[in-house]
Short mmCIF file of N, CA and C in Angstrom, two decimals:
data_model
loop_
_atom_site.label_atom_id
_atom_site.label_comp_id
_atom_site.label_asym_id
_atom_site.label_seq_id
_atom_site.Cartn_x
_atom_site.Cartn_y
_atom_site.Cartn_z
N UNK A 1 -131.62 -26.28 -13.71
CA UNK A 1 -131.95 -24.91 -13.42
C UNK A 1 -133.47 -24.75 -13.48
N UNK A 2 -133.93 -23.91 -12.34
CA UNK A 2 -135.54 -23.94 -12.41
C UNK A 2 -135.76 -22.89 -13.54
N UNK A 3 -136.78 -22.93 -14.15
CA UNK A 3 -137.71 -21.89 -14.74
C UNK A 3 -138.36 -20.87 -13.90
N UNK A 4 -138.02 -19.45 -14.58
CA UNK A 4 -138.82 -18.60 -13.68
C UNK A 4 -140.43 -18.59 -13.72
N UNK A 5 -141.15 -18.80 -13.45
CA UNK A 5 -142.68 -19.59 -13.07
C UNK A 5 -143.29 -17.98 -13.58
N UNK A 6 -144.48 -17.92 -15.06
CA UNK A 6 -144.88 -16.73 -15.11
C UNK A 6 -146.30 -16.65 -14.19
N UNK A 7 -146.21 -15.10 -14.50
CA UNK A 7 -148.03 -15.11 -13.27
C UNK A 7 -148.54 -14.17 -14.58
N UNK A 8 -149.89 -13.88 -14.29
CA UNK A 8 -150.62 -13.24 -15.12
C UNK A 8 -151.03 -12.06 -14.37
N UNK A 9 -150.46 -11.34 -14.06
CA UNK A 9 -151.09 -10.37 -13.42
C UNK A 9 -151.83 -9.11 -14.13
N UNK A 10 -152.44 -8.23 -12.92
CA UNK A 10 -153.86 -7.19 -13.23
C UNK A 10 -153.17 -5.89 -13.54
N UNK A 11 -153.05 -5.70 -14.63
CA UNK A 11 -152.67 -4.31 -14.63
C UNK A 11 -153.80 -3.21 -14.30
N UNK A 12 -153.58 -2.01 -13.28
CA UNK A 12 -154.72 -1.01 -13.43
C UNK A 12 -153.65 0.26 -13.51
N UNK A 13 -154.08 1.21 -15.08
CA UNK A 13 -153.44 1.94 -14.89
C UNK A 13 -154.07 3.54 -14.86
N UNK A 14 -154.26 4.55 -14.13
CA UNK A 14 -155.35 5.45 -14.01
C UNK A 14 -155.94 4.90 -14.18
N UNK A 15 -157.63 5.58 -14.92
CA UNK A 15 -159.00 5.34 -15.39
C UNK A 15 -159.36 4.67 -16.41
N UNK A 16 -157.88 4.01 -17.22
CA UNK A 16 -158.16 2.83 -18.13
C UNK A 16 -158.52 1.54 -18.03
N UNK A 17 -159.08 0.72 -18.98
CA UNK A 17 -159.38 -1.01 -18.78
C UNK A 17 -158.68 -1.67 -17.68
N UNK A 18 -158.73 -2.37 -17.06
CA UNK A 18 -157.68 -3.24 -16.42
C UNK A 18 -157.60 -4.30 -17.33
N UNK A 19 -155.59 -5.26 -17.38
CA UNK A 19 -155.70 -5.79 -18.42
C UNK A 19 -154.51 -7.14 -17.61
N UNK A 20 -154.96 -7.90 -18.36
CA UNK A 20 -153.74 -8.79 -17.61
C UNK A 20 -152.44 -8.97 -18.23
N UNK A 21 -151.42 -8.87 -17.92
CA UNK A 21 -150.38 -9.28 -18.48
C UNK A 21 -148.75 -10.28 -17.80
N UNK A 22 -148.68 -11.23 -18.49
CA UNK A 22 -148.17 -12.26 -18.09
C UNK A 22 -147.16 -12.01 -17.86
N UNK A 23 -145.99 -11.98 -16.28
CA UNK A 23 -144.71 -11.23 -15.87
C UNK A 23 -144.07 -12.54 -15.22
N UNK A 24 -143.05 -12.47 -15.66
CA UNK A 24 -141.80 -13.55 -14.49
C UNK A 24 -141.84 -13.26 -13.14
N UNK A 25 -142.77 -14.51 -12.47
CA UNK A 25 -142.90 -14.33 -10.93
C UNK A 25 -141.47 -13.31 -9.99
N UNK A 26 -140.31 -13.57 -10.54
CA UNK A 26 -139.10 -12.30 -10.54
C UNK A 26 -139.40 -11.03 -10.23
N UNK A 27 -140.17 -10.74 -11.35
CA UNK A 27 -140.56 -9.75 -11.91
C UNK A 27 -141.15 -9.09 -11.49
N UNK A 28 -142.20 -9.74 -10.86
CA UNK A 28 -143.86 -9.45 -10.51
C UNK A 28 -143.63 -7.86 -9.65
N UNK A 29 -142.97 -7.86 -8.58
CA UNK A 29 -142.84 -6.71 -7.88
C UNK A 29 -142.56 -5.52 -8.51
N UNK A 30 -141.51 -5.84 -8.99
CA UNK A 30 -140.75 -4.89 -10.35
C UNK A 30 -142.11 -4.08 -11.20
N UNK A 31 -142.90 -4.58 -11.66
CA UNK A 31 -143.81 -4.70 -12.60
C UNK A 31 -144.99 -3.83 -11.50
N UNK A 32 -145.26 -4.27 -10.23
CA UNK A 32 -146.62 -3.62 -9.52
C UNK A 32 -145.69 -2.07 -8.98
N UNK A 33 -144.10 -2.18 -8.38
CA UNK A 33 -143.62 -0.84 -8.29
C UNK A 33 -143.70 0.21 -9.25
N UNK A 34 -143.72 -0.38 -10.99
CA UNK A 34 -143.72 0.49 -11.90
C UNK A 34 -144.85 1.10 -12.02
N UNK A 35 -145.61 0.24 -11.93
CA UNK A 35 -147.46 0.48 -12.27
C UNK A 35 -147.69 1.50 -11.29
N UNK A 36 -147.12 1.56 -9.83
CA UNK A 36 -147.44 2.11 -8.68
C UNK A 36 -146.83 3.54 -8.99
N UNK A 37 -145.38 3.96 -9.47
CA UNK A 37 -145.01 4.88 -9.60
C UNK A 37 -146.04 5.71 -11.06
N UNK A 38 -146.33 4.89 -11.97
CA UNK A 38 -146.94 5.76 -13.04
C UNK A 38 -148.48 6.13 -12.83
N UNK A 39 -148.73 5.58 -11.83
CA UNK A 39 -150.31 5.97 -11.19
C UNK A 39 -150.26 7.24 -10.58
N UNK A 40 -149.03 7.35 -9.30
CA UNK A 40 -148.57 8.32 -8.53
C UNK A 40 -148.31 9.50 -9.41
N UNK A 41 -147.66 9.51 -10.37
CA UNK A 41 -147.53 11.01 -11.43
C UNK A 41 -148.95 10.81 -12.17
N UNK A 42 -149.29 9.99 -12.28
CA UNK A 42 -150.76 10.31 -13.51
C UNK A 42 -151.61 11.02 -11.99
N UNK A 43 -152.04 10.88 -11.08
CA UNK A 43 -152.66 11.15 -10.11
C UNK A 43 -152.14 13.03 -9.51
N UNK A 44 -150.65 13.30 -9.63
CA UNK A 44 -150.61 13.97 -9.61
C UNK A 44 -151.15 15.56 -10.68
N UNK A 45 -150.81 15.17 -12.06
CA UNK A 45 -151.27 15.91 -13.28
C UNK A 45 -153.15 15.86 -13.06
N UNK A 46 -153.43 14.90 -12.68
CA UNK A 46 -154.76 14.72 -12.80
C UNK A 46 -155.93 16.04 -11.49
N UNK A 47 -154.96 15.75 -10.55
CA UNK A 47 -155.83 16.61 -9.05
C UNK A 47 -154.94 18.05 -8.89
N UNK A 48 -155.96 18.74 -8.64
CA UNK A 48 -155.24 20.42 -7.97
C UNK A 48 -155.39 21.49 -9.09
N UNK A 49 -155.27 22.39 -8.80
CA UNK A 49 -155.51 23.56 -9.23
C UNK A 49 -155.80 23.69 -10.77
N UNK A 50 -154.40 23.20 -11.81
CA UNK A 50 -154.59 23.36 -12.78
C UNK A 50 -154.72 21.80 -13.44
N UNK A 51 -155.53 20.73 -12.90
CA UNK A 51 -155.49 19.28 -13.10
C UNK A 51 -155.64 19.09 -14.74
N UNK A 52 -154.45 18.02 -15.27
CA UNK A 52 -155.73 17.32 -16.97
C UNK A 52 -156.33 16.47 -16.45
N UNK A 53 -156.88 15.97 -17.87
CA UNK A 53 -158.29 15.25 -18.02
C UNK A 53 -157.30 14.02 -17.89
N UNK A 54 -157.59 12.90 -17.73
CA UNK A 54 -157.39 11.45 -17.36
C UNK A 54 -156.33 11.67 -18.53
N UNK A 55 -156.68 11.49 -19.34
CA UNK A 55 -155.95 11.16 -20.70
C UNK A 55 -155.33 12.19 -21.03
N UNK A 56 -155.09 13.37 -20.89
CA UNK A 56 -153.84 14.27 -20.85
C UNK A 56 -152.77 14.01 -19.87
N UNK A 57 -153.58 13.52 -18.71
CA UNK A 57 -152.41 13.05 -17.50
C UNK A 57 -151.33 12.08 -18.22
N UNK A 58 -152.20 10.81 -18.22
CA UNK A 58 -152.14 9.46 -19.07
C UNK A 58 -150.48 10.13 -20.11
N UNK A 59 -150.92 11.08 -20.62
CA UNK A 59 -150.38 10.95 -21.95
C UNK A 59 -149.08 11.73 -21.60
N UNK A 60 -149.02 12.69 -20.69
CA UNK A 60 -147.45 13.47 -20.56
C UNK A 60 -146.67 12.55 -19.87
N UNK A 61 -147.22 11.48 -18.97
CA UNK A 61 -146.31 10.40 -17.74
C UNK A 61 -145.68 9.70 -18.83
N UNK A 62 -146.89 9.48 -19.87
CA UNK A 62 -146.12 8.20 -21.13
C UNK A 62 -144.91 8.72 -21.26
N UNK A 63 -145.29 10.16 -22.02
CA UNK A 63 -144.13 11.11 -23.08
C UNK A 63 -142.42 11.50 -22.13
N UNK A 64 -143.04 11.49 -20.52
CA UNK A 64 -141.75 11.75 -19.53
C UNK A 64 -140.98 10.49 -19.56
N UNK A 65 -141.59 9.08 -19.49
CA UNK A 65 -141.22 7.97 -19.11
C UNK A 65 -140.63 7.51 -20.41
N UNK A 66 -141.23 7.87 -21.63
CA UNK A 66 -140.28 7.73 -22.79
C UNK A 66 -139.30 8.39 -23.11
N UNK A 67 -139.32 10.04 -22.76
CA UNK A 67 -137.93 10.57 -23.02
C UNK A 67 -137.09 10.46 -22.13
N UNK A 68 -137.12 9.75 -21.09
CA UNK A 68 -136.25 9.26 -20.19
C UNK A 68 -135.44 8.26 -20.62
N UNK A 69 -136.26 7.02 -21.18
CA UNK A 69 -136.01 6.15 -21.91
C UNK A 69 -134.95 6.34 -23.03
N UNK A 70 -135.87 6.91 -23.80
CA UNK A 70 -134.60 7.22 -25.08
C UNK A 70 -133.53 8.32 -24.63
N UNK A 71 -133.16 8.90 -23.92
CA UNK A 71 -131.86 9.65 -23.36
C UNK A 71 -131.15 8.78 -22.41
N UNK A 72 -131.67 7.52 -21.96
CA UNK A 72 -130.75 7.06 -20.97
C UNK A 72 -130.33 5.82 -21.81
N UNK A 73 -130.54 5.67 -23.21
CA UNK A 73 -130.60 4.57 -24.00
C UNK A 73 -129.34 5.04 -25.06
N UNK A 74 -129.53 6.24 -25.67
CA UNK A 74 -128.78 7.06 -26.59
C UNK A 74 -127.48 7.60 -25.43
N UNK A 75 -127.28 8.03 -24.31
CA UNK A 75 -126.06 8.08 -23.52
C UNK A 75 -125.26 6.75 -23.56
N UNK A 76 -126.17 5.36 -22.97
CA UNK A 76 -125.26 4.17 -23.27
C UNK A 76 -124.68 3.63 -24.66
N UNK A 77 -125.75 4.11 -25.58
CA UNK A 77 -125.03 3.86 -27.02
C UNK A 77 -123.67 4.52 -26.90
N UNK A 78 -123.66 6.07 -26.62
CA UNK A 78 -122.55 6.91 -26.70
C UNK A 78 -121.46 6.16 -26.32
N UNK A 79 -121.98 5.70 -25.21
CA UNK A 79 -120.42 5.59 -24.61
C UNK A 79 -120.08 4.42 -24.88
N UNK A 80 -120.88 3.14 -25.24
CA UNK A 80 -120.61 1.72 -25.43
C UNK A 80 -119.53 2.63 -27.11
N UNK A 81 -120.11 3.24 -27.56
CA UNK A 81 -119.30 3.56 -29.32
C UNK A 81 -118.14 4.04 -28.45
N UNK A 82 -117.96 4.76 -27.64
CA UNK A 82 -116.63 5.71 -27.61
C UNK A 82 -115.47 4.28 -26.83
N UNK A 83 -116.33 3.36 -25.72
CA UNK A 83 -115.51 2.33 -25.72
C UNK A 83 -114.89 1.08 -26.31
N UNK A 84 -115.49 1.10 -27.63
CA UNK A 84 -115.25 0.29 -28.63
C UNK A 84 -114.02 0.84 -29.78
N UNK A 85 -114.38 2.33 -29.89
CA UNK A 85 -113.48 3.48 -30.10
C UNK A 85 -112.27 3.13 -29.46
N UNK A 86 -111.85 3.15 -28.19
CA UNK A 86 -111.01 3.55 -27.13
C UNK A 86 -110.43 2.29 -27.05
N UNK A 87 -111.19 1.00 -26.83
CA UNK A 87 -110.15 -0.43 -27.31
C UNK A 87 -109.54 -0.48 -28.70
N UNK A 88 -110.62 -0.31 -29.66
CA UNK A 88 -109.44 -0.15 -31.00
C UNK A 88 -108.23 0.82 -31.18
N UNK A 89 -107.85 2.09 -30.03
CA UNK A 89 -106.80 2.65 -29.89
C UNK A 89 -106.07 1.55 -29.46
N UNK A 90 -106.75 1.34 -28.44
CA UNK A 90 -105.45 1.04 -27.24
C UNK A 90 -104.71 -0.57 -27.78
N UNK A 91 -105.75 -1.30 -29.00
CA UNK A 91 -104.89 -2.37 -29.60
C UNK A 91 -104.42 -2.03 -30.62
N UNK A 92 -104.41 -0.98 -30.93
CA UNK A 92 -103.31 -0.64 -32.10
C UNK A 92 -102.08 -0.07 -31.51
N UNK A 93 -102.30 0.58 -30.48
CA UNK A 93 -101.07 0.80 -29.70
C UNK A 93 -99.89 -0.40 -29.45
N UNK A 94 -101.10 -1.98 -28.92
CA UNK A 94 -100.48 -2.56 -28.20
C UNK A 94 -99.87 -3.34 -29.76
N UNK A 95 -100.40 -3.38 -31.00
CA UNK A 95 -100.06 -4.02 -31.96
C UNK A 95 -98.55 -3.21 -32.11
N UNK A 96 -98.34 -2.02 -31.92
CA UNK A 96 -97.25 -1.72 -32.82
C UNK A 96 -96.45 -1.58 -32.03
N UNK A 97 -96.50 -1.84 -30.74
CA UNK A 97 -95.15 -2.20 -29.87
C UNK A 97 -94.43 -3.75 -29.99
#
């Protein structure tokens, strides 16, 4: 089986450092689409009427992209518990037949 071959790629994210970080050639796209989408909302907060400062932008995309995170993380807990729940019915059922 081959190894997935890493790359080091350029992160640029808004008006911060650029930094490299090492991604599974796999990956790599995965990794420049994400970067691409969190530029696109930091860019939005940042320009127009009522724009933030770099780092207010920066900081609500984080706070959206994390509570996304932890609600789509805490739903699969839910339900992985309620199906672990729902087999221990259904083998106690099948035990006492």
């Amino acid at each position: 089986m081959n190894a997935d071959k890493e790359h080091r790629i350029t992160i640029r994210i808004a008006d911060i450092e650029p930094f490299k970080l090492p991604v599974a050639q796999s990956e790599e796209s995965f990794y420049r689409m994400v970067v691409g989408k969190i530029n696109e909302n930091v860019d939005r907060l940042r320009f127009g009427a009522n724009a933030d400062s770099d780092g207010v932008a920066l900081a609500k995309v984080t706070l959206y992209y994390a509570t996304m995170l932890y609600r789509r993380t805490n739903l699969m807990n839910n339900q992985a518990e309620l199906l672990r729940e729902f087999e221990a019915r259904l083998d106690s059922l099948l035990e006492s037949t």
